Short mmCIF file of N, CA, C and O in Angstrom, two decimals:
data_model
loop_
_atom_site.label_atom_id
_atom_site.label_comp_id
_atom_site.label_asym_id
_atom_site.label_seq_id
_atom_site.Cartn_x
_atom_site.Cartn_y
_atom_site.Cartn_z
N PHE A 1 -51.39 22.04 -18.46
CA PHE A 1 -50.98 22.32 -17.10
C PHE A 1 -52.06 21.84 -16.16
O PHE A 1 -53.22 22.19 -16.28
N ASP A 2 -51.69 21.02 -15.17
CA ASP A 2 -52.73 20.49 -14.30
C ASP A 2 -52.88 21.28 -13.00
O ASP A 2 -53.77 20.99 -12.21
N GLY A 3 -52.00 22.24 -12.73
CA GLY A 3 -52.10 23.03 -11.49
C GLY A 3 -51.96 22.15 -10.27
O GLY A 3 -52.56 22.42 -9.25
N GLY A 4 -51.17 21.12 -10.36
CA GLY A 4 -51.05 20.09 -9.33
C GLY A 4 -50.46 20.60 -8.03
O GLY A 4 -50.29 21.79 -7.80
N SER A 5 -50.09 19.67 -7.21
CA SER A 5 -49.69 19.97 -5.84
C SER A 5 -48.28 20.51 -5.74
O SER A 5 -47.89 21.00 -4.69
N GLY A 6 -47.49 20.39 -6.78
CA GLY A 6 -46.13 20.93 -6.72
C GLY A 6 -45.25 20.08 -5.83
O GLY A 6 -45.17 20.30 -4.64
N GLY A 7 -44.57 19.12 -6.37
CA GLY A 7 -43.77 18.17 -5.63
C GLY A 7 -42.70 18.81 -4.77
O GLY A 7 -42.37 18.30 -3.72
N GLY A 8 -42.14 19.94 -5.19
CA GLY A 8 -41.11 20.61 -4.41
C GLY A 8 -41.64 21.08 -3.07
O GLY A 8 -40.94 21.03 -2.07
N GLY A 9 -42.88 21.53 -3.05
CA GLY A 9 -43.50 21.98 -1.80
C GLY A 9 -43.67 20.84 -0.82
O GLY A 9 -43.51 21.01 0.38
N ASP A 10 -44.02 19.66 -1.33
CA ASP A 10 -44.19 18.50 -0.46
C ASP A 10 -42.87 18.12 0.21
O ASP A 10 -42.83 17.78 1.39
N ALA A 11 -41.79 18.19 -0.55
CA ALA A 11 -40.47 17.86 0.02
C ALA A 11 -40.08 18.88 1.09
O ALA A 11 -39.53 18.52 2.14
N ALA A 12 -40.35 20.15 0.82
CA ALA A 12 -40.03 21.19 1.80
C ALA A 12 -40.85 21.01 3.07
O ALA A 12 -40.34 21.15 4.18
N THR A 13 -42.13 20.68 2.90
CA THR A 13 -43.00 20.45 4.05
C THR A 13 -42.51 19.25 4.85
O THR A 13 -42.44 19.31 6.08
N ALA A 14 -42.15 18.19 4.16
CA ALA A 14 -41.65 16.99 4.84
C ALA A 14 -40.37 17.31 5.61
O ALA A 14 -40.16 16.83 6.73
N SER A 15 -39.51 18.12 5.02
CA SER A 15 -38.27 18.51 5.68
C SER A 15 -38.55 19.33 6.93
O SER A 15 -37.92 19.13 7.97
N MET A 16 -39.49 20.26 6.85
CA MET A 16 -39.85 21.08 8.00
C MET A 16 -40.44 20.23 9.12
O MET A 16 -40.11 20.42 10.30
N ILE A 17 -41.27 19.27 8.74
CA ILE A 17 -41.86 18.38 9.74
C ILE A 17 -40.79 17.55 10.42
O ILE A 17 -40.79 17.37 11.64
N ALA A 18 -39.83 17.05 9.63
CA ALA A 18 -38.74 16.26 10.19
C ALA A 18 -37.89 17.09 11.15
O ALA A 18 -37.50 16.61 12.22
N GLU A 19 -37.62 18.35 10.79
CA GLU A 19 -36.86 19.23 11.67
C GLU A 19 -37.60 19.49 12.97
O GLU A 19 -37.00 19.49 14.05
N GLU A 20 -38.90 19.72 12.87
CA GLU A 20 -39.70 19.98 14.06
C GLU A 20 -39.76 18.74 14.95
O GLU A 20 -39.62 18.84 16.18
N ASP A 21 -39.92 17.58 14.35
CA ASP A 21 -39.93 16.33 15.11
C ASP A 21 -38.60 16.14 15.84
O ASP A 21 -38.55 15.74 17.00
N HIS A 22 -37.50 16.45 15.15
CA HIS A 22 -36.18 16.32 15.76
C HIS A 22 -36.04 17.29 16.94
O HIS A 22 -35.54 16.91 18.00
N ALA A 23 -36.48 18.53 16.75
CA ALA A 23 -36.40 19.53 17.82
C ALA A 23 -37.23 19.10 19.03
O ALA A 23 -36.78 19.22 20.18
N LEU A 24 -38.43 18.58 18.79
CA LEU A 24 -39.28 18.13 19.89
C LEU A 24 -38.66 16.93 20.60
O LEU A 24 -38.73 16.81 21.83
N ARG A 25 -38.04 16.04 19.84
CA ARG A 25 -37.37 14.88 20.44
C ARG A 25 -36.21 15.33 21.31
O ARG A 25 -36.02 14.84 22.43
N GLN A 26 -35.42 16.31 20.84
CA GLN A 26 -34.32 16.86 21.62
C GLN A 26 -34.84 17.52 22.90
O GLN A 26 -34.27 17.35 23.98
N GLN A 27 -35.95 18.24 22.77
CA GLN A 27 -36.54 18.90 23.93
C GLN A 27 -37.02 17.86 24.94
O GLN A 27 -36.79 18.01 26.14
N ARG A 28 -37.66 16.80 24.48
CA ARG A 28 -38.12 15.74 25.38
C ARG A 28 -36.94 15.10 26.11
O ARG A 28 -37.01 14.83 27.31
N MET A 29 -35.85 14.86 25.42
CA MET A 29 -34.67 14.26 26.06
C MET A 29 -34.12 15.19 27.14
O MET A 29 -33.76 14.75 28.23
N PHE A 30 -34.07 16.48 26.84
CA PHE A 30 -33.59 17.46 27.82
C PHE A 30 -34.51 17.50 29.04
O PHE A 30 -34.04 17.44 30.19
N LEU A 31 -35.82 17.61 28.81
CA LEU A 31 -36.78 17.69 29.92
C LEU A 31 -36.75 16.41 30.75
O LEU A 31 -36.87 16.44 31.98
N ARG A 32 -36.58 15.27 30.08
CA ARG A 32 -36.49 13.99 30.79
C ARG A 32 -35.26 13.98 31.70
O ARG A 32 -35.33 13.52 32.84
N ASP A 33 -34.16 14.50 31.20
CA ASP A 33 -32.94 14.58 32.01
C ASP A 33 -33.16 15.47 33.24
O ASP A 33 -32.69 15.16 34.34
N VAL A 34 -33.85 16.59 33.06
CA VAL A 34 -34.12 17.50 34.17
C VAL A 34 -34.95 16.79 35.24
O VAL A 34 -34.61 16.82 36.43
N VAL A 35 -36.04 16.15 34.83
CA VAL A 35 -36.91 15.48 35.80
C VAL A 35 -36.17 14.33 36.49
O VAL A 35 -36.27 14.16 37.70
N THR A 36 -35.41 13.57 35.72
CA THR A 36 -34.66 12.45 36.30
C THR A 36 -33.67 12.96 37.34
O THR A 36 -33.52 12.36 38.41
N MET A 37 -33.00 14.06 37.04
CA MET A 37 -32.06 14.64 38.00
C MET A 37 -32.78 15.02 39.29
O MET A 37 -32.29 14.76 40.39
N LEU A 38 -33.97 15.62 39.19
CA LEU A 38 -34.73 15.99 40.37
C LEU A 38 -35.19 14.77 41.16
O LEU A 38 -35.21 14.78 42.39
N LEU A 39 -35.55 13.71 40.45
CA LEU A 39 -35.98 12.48 41.12
C LEU A 39 -34.88 11.89 42.00
O LEU A 39 -35.16 11.26 43.01
N TYR A 40 -33.63 12.09 41.62
CA TYR A 40 -32.51 11.57 42.39
C TYR A 40 -32.11 12.47 43.54
O TYR A 40 -31.28 12.09 44.37
N ARG A 41 -32.67 13.66 43.61
CA ARG A 41 -32.32 14.59 44.68
C ARG A 41 -33.24 14.37 45.88
O ARG A 41 -34.45 14.38 45.74
N LYS A 42 -32.64 14.22 47.03
CA LYS A 42 -33.38 13.93 48.26
C LYS A 42 -34.41 15.03 48.58
O LYS A 42 -35.50 14.74 49.09
N GLN A 43 -34.09 16.26 48.24
CA GLN A 43 -34.98 17.38 48.56
C GLN A 43 -36.34 17.26 47.88
O GLN A 43 -37.31 17.85 48.32
N TRP A 44 -36.40 16.56 46.76
CA TRP A 44 -37.63 16.45 45.99
C TRP A 44 -38.39 15.15 46.26
O TRP A 44 -39.38 14.85 45.61
N ARG A 45 -37.92 14.38 47.23
CA ARG A 45 -38.48 13.06 47.53
C ARG A 45 -40.00 13.09 47.75
O ARG A 45 -40.71 12.22 47.29
N ASP A 46 -40.50 14.10 48.46
CA ASP A 46 -41.92 14.17 48.76
C ASP A 46 -42.78 14.39 47.51
O ASP A 46 -43.99 14.19 47.56
N PHE A 47 -42.15 14.80 46.44
CA PHE A 47 -42.90 15.07 45.21
C PHE A 47 -42.52 14.11 44.09
O PHE A 47 -42.77 14.38 42.92
N SER A 48 -41.93 12.97 44.44
CA SER A 48 -41.53 12.01 43.41
C SER A 48 -42.74 11.28 42.83
O SER A 48 -42.73 10.90 41.67
N VAL A 49 -43.77 11.09 43.63
CA VAL A 49 -45.02 10.46 43.19
C VAL A 49 -46.17 11.33 43.69
O VAL A 49 -45.96 12.18 44.55
N PRO A 50 -47.38 11.11 43.18
CA PRO A 50 -48.50 11.94 43.67
C PRO A 50 -48.60 11.89 45.20
O PRO A 50 -48.51 10.83 45.81
N VAL A 51 -48.77 13.07 45.80
CA VAL A 51 -48.86 13.18 47.25
C VAL A 51 -50.25 12.74 47.68
O VAL A 51 -51.25 13.16 47.11
N SER A 52 -50.29 11.89 48.70
CA SER A 52 -51.59 11.41 49.19
C SER A 52 -51.88 11.96 50.58
O SER A 52 -50.97 12.35 51.32
N ASP A 53 -53.14 11.94 50.94
CA ASP A 53 -53.53 12.36 52.29
C ASP A 53 -53.04 11.37 53.34
O ASP A 53 -52.95 11.72 54.51
N ASP A 54 -52.73 10.15 52.94
CA ASP A 54 -52.15 9.19 53.89
C ASP A 54 -50.77 9.65 54.33
O ASP A 54 -50.40 9.51 55.50
N ASP A 55 -49.99 10.17 53.38
CA ASP A 55 -48.65 10.66 53.70
C ASP A 55 -48.69 12.02 54.39
O ASP A 55 -47.91 12.27 55.32
N PHE A 56 -49.55 12.89 53.92
CA PHE A 56 -49.67 14.24 54.46
C PHE A 56 -51.15 14.56 54.63
O PHE A 56 -51.79 15.07 53.70
N PRO A 57 -51.71 14.27 55.81
CA PRO A 57 -53.14 14.51 56.04
C PRO A 57 -53.55 15.94 55.72
O PRO A 57 -52.86 16.88 56.11
N GLY A 58 -54.63 16.08 54.99
CA GLY A 58 -55.15 17.39 54.63
C GLY A 58 -54.56 17.97 53.36
O GLY A 58 -54.96 19.06 52.94
N TYR A 59 -53.64 17.27 52.73
CA TYR A 59 -52.97 17.79 51.53
C TYR A 59 -53.98 18.14 50.44
O TYR A 59 -53.92 19.21 49.85
N SER A 60 -54.90 17.23 50.17
CA SER A 60 -55.86 17.45 49.07
C SER A 60 -56.80 18.61 49.34
O SER A 60 -57.37 19.17 48.40
N LYS A 61 -56.97 18.98 50.60
CA LYS A 61 -57.83 20.12 50.91
C LYS A 61 -57.11 21.45 50.72
O LYS A 61 -57.72 22.45 50.38
N LYS A 62 -55.79 21.44 50.92
CA LYS A 62 -55.01 22.67 50.78
C LYS A 62 -54.48 22.88 49.38
O LYS A 62 -54.26 24.01 48.95
N VAL A 63 -54.23 21.80 48.65
CA VAL A 63 -53.60 21.89 47.33
C VAL A 63 -54.65 21.59 46.26
O VAL A 63 -55.14 20.47 46.15
N THR A 64 -54.96 22.60 45.47
CA THR A 64 -56.01 22.44 44.46
C THR A 64 -55.49 21.89 43.14
O THR A 64 -56.24 21.26 42.39
N ASP A 65 -54.23 22.14 42.82
CA ASP A 65 -53.63 21.66 41.57
C ASP A 65 -52.36 20.88 41.87
O ASP A 65 -51.25 21.39 41.69
N PRO A 66 -52.50 19.63 42.33
CA PRO A 66 -51.30 18.86 42.66
C PRO A 66 -50.49 18.49 41.42
O PRO A 66 -51.03 18.35 40.33
N MET A 67 -49.19 18.37 41.62
CA MET A 67 -48.29 17.92 40.55
C MET A 67 -47.14 17.21 41.23
O MET A 67 -46.80 17.50 42.37
N ASP A 68 -46.55 16.27 40.52
CA ASP A 68 -45.41 15.52 41.06
C ASP A 68 -44.47 15.17 39.91
O ASP A 68 -44.81 15.32 38.74
N LEU A 69 -43.28 14.71 40.27
CA LEU A 69 -42.26 14.44 39.27
C LEU A 69 -42.58 13.25 38.38
O LEU A 69 -42.27 13.27 37.19
N SER A 70 -43.22 12.22 38.92
CA SER A 70 -43.55 11.07 38.06
C SER A 70 -44.60 11.45 37.02
O SER A 70 -44.54 10.98 35.88
N THR A 71 -45.52 12.34 37.38
CA THR A 71 -46.50 12.82 36.41
C THR A 71 -45.81 13.69 35.36
O THR A 71 -46.11 13.58 34.17
N LEU A 72 -44.89 14.55 35.80
CA LEU A 72 -44.11 15.35 34.85
C LEU A 72 -43.39 14.44 33.86
O LEU A 72 -43.42 14.68 32.65
N LEU A 73 -42.74 13.41 34.38
CA LEU A 73 -41.98 12.49 33.52
C LEU A 73 -42.91 11.78 32.54
O LEU A 73 -42.58 11.65 31.36
N TRP A 74 -44.07 11.35 33.01
CA TRP A 74 -45.04 10.70 32.13
C TRP A 74 -45.48 11.65 31.02
O TRP A 74 -45.56 11.27 29.85
N ARG A 75 -45.71 12.91 31.38
CA ARG A 75 -46.14 13.90 30.38
C ARG A 75 -45.02 14.19 29.38
O ARG A 75 -45.29 14.39 28.19
N VAL A 76 -43.78 14.24 29.85
CA VAL A 76 -42.64 14.42 28.94
C VAL A 76 -42.59 13.24 27.96
O VAL A 76 -42.51 13.42 26.75
N ASP A 77 -42.62 12.03 28.50
CA ASP A 77 -42.52 10.83 27.67
C ASP A 77 -43.70 10.68 26.70
O ASP A 77 -43.55 10.09 25.64
N SER A 78 -44.84 11.23 27.09
CA SER A 78 -46.03 11.15 26.24
C SER A 78 -46.05 12.25 25.17
O SER A 78 -46.97 12.29 24.35
N GLY A 79 -45.08 13.15 25.23
CA GLY A 79 -45.01 14.22 24.24
C GLY A 79 -46.04 15.31 24.45
O GLY A 79 -46.41 16.02 23.52
N LEU A 80 -46.50 15.47 25.69
CA LEU A 80 -47.54 16.46 25.96
C LEU A 80 -47.01 17.89 26.08
O LEU A 80 -47.77 18.84 25.99
N TYR A 81 -45.71 18.03 26.29
CA TYR A 81 -45.12 19.38 26.39
C TYR A 81 -44.54 19.77 25.04
O TYR A 81 -43.51 19.27 24.63
N LEU A 82 -45.22 20.68 24.38
CA LEU A 82 -44.73 21.17 23.09
C LEU A 82 -43.78 22.35 23.26
O LEU A 82 -43.06 22.70 22.33
N THR A 83 -43.79 22.94 24.47
CA THR A 83 -42.89 24.05 24.75
C THR A 83 -42.30 23.87 26.14
O THR A 83 -42.88 23.21 27.00
N VAL A 84 -41.15 24.47 26.36
CA VAL A 84 -40.54 24.45 27.69
C VAL A 84 -41.43 25.22 28.66
O VAL A 84 -41.53 24.87 29.83
N GLU A 85 -42.09 26.26 28.18
CA GLU A 85 -42.98 27.05 29.03
C GLU A 85 -44.09 26.19 29.61
O GLU A 85 -44.45 26.35 30.79
N ALA A 86 -44.65 25.29 28.83
CA ALA A 86 -45.71 24.41 29.32
C ALA A 86 -45.18 23.49 30.42
O ALA A 86 -45.84 23.25 31.44
N PHE A 87 -43.96 23.00 30.22
CA PHE A 87 -43.31 22.17 31.23
C PHE A 87 -43.09 22.95 32.52
O PHE A 87 -43.41 22.49 33.61
N LEU A 88 -42.55 24.17 32.38
CA LEU A 88 -42.27 24.99 33.56
C LEU A 88 -43.54 25.37 34.31
O LEU A 88 -43.51 25.51 35.54
N LYS A 89 -44.64 25.51 33.60
CA LYS A 89 -45.91 25.80 34.26
C LYS A 89 -46.27 24.67 35.22
O LYS A 89 -46.71 24.90 36.34
N ASP A 90 -46.06 23.42 34.79
CA ASP A 90 -46.34 22.28 35.65
C ASP A 90 -45.32 22.16 36.78
O ASP A 90 -45.66 21.77 37.89
N VAL A 91 -44.06 22.50 36.51
CA VAL A 91 -43.05 22.50 37.57
C VAL A 91 -43.46 23.50 38.65
O VAL A 91 -43.35 23.23 39.85
N HIS A 92 -43.95 24.65 38.21
CA HIS A 92 -44.38 25.67 39.17
C HIS A 92 -45.52 25.16 40.05
O HIS A 92 -45.63 25.57 41.21
N LEU A 93 -46.34 24.25 39.53
CA LEU A 93 -47.43 23.69 40.35
C LEU A 93 -46.87 22.94 41.56
O LEU A 93 -47.48 22.95 42.63
N ILE A 94 -45.71 22.31 41.40
CA ILE A 94 -45.09 21.60 42.53
C ILE A 94 -44.69 22.61 43.61
O ILE A 94 -44.95 22.41 44.79
N VAL A 95 -44.06 23.70 43.19
CA VAL A 95 -43.64 24.74 44.13
C VAL A 95 -44.86 25.38 44.78
O VAL A 95 -44.89 25.58 46.01
N ALA A 96 -45.88 25.66 44.00
CA ALA A 96 -47.10 26.27 44.53
C ALA A 96 -47.78 25.33 45.53
O ALA A 96 -48.30 25.78 46.57
N ALA A 97 -47.76 24.03 45.26
CA ALA A 97 -48.35 23.06 46.18
C ALA A 97 -47.59 23.03 47.50
O ALA A 97 -48.20 22.98 48.57
N ALA A 98 -46.27 23.07 47.42
CA ALA A 98 -45.47 23.09 48.64
C ALA A 98 -45.79 24.33 49.48
O ALA A 98 -45.95 24.24 50.70
N LYS A 99 -45.89 25.47 48.82
CA LYS A 99 -46.21 26.71 49.54
C LYS A 99 -47.62 26.66 50.12
O LYS A 99 -47.86 27.13 51.23
N ALA A 100 -48.56 26.09 49.37
CA ALA A 100 -49.94 26.02 49.85
C ALA A 100 -50.04 25.10 51.07
O ALA A 100 -50.78 25.39 52.02
N PHE A 101 -49.30 24.01 51.06
CA PHE A 101 -49.40 23.05 52.15
C PHE A 101 -48.54 23.44 53.36
O PHE A 101 -49.00 23.41 54.49
N TRP A 102 -47.28 23.80 53.12
CA TRP A 102 -46.37 24.09 54.22
C TRP A 102 -46.23 25.57 54.52
O TRP A 102 -45.59 25.95 55.50
N GLY A 103 -46.75 26.43 53.64
CA GLY A 103 -46.61 27.87 53.84
C GLY A 103 -45.34 28.39 53.21
O GLY A 103 -44.53 27.64 52.68
N GLU A 104 -45.18 29.70 53.26
CA GLU A 104 -43.98 30.32 52.73
C GLU A 104 -42.77 29.84 53.51
O GLU A 104 -42.86 29.51 54.68
N LEU A 105 -41.62 29.86 52.87
CA LEU A 105 -40.41 29.34 53.49
C LEU A 105 -39.74 30.34 54.41
O LEU A 105 -38.73 30.04 55.02
N GLY A 106 -40.29 31.53 54.47
CA GLY A 106 -39.77 32.52 55.40
C GLY A 106 -38.37 32.98 55.05
O GLY A 106 -38.01 33.11 53.89
N ASP A 107 -37.55 33.19 56.07
CA ASP A 107 -36.22 33.76 55.84
C ASP A 107 -35.16 32.72 55.55
O ASP A 107 -33.98 33.02 55.55
N LYS A 108 -35.55 31.48 55.30
CA LYS A 108 -34.56 30.47 54.92
C LYS A 108 -33.92 30.82 53.59
O LYS A 108 -32.80 30.41 53.33
N GLY A 109 -34.67 31.52 52.74
CA GLY A 109 -34.13 31.94 51.46
C GLY A 109 -33.91 30.81 50.48
O GLY A 109 -33.28 30.99 49.46
N GLY A 110 -34.45 29.65 50.76
CA GLY A 110 -34.24 28.51 49.88
C GLY A 110 -35.29 28.42 48.81
O GLY A 110 -36.24 29.19 48.76
N GLY A 111 -35.13 27.45 47.94
CA GLY A 111 -36.10 27.19 46.89
C GLY A 111 -37.11 26.18 47.36
O GLY A 111 -37.28 25.93 48.53
N GLY A 112 -37.79 25.56 46.41
CA GLY A 112 -38.82 24.58 46.71
C GLY A 112 -38.29 23.38 47.46
O GLY A 112 -39.04 22.67 48.10
N SER A 113 -37.00 23.13 47.43
CA SER A 113 -36.44 21.95 48.06
C SER A 113 -36.58 21.99 49.58
O SER A 113 -36.66 20.96 50.21
N ASP A 114 -36.62 23.18 50.19
CA ASP A 114 -36.75 23.27 51.63
C ASP A 114 -38.13 22.85 52.10
O ASP A 114 -38.31 22.49 53.25
N ALA A 115 -39.11 22.90 51.25
CA ALA A 115 -40.47 22.55 51.63
C ALA A 115 -40.55 21.10 52.09
O ALA A 115 -41.21 20.79 53.08
N ALA A 116 -39.88 20.22 51.40
CA ALA A 116 -39.91 18.81 51.78
C ALA A 116 -39.26 18.61 53.14
O ALA A 116 -39.77 17.87 53.97
N GLU A 117 -38.15 19.30 53.38
CA GLU A 117 -37.47 19.16 54.66
C GLU A 117 -38.31 19.75 55.79
O GLU A 117 -38.38 19.20 56.87
N ARG A 118 -38.98 20.84 55.51
CA ARG A 118 -39.78 21.50 56.53
C ARG A 118 -40.99 20.67 56.90
O ARG A 118 -41.38 20.60 58.05
N GLY A 119 -41.60 20.00 55.91
CA GLY A 119 -42.81 19.25 56.18
C GLY A 119 -42.57 17.80 56.55
O GLY A 119 -43.49 17.06 56.79
N GLY A 120 -41.32 17.39 56.61
CA GLY A 120 -41.05 15.98 56.87
C GLY A 120 -40.91 15.26 55.54
O GLY A 120 -40.95 15.86 54.48
N SER A 121 -40.78 13.98 55.61
CA SER A 121 -40.65 13.22 54.38
C SER A 121 -41.39 11.91 54.52
O SER A 121 -41.70 11.47 55.59
N ARG A 122 -41.62 11.30 53.39
CA ARG A 122 -42.29 10.01 53.38
C ARG A 122 -41.34 8.93 53.87
O ARG A 122 -40.14 9.07 53.82
N GLY A 123 -41.91 7.86 54.27
CA GLY A 123 -41.07 6.72 54.62
C GLY A 123 -40.46 6.90 55.99
O GLY A 123 -41.12 7.22 56.94
N SER A 124 -39.16 6.66 56.09
CA SER A 124 -38.47 6.69 57.38
C SER A 124 -38.62 8.06 58.04
O SER A 124 -38.68 9.08 57.38
N GLY A 125 -38.66 8.08 59.32
CA GLY A 125 -39.00 9.26 60.09
C GLY A 125 -38.02 10.40 59.99
O GLY A 125 -37.07 10.46 60.74
N GLY A 126 -38.25 11.32 59.07
CA GLY A 126 -37.47 12.55 59.05
C GLY A 126 -36.59 12.67 57.84
O GLY A 126 -36.32 11.73 57.14
N GLY A 127 -36.18 13.90 57.60
CA GLY A 127 -35.31 14.16 56.46
C GLY A 127 -33.89 14.29 56.92
O GLY A 127 -33.56 14.10 58.07
N GLY A 128 -33.02 14.62 55.96
CA GLY A 128 -31.67 14.91 56.38
C GLY A 128 -30.64 14.11 55.81
O GLY A 128 -30.18 13.44 55.18
#
């Protein structure tokens, strides 16, 4: 008896790894779809790429942890999010940045999308 590695265990391990890889691939596809959907929404336009002080003077002084949709997408594609919770933590950074820069949304009762409309938008003059 050589007390070897036990071939059955290797097959089971390989199967578990394949299942996990498949689950992570499915998660990446889902997260990619979510970010892509947000990129097409006008309300999220100001956060489609990293926000610069040229577009919004003083942004870097008010926002300590900037995040944007293109960075989220890059992180999804790079496989950096092993859990949905990690992804949502970065999504929350976008909302927190909007609140830090433009302030609370008050009684509008809207989500993060109102922040872009309230602060203006990049490019052509005004939202809407």
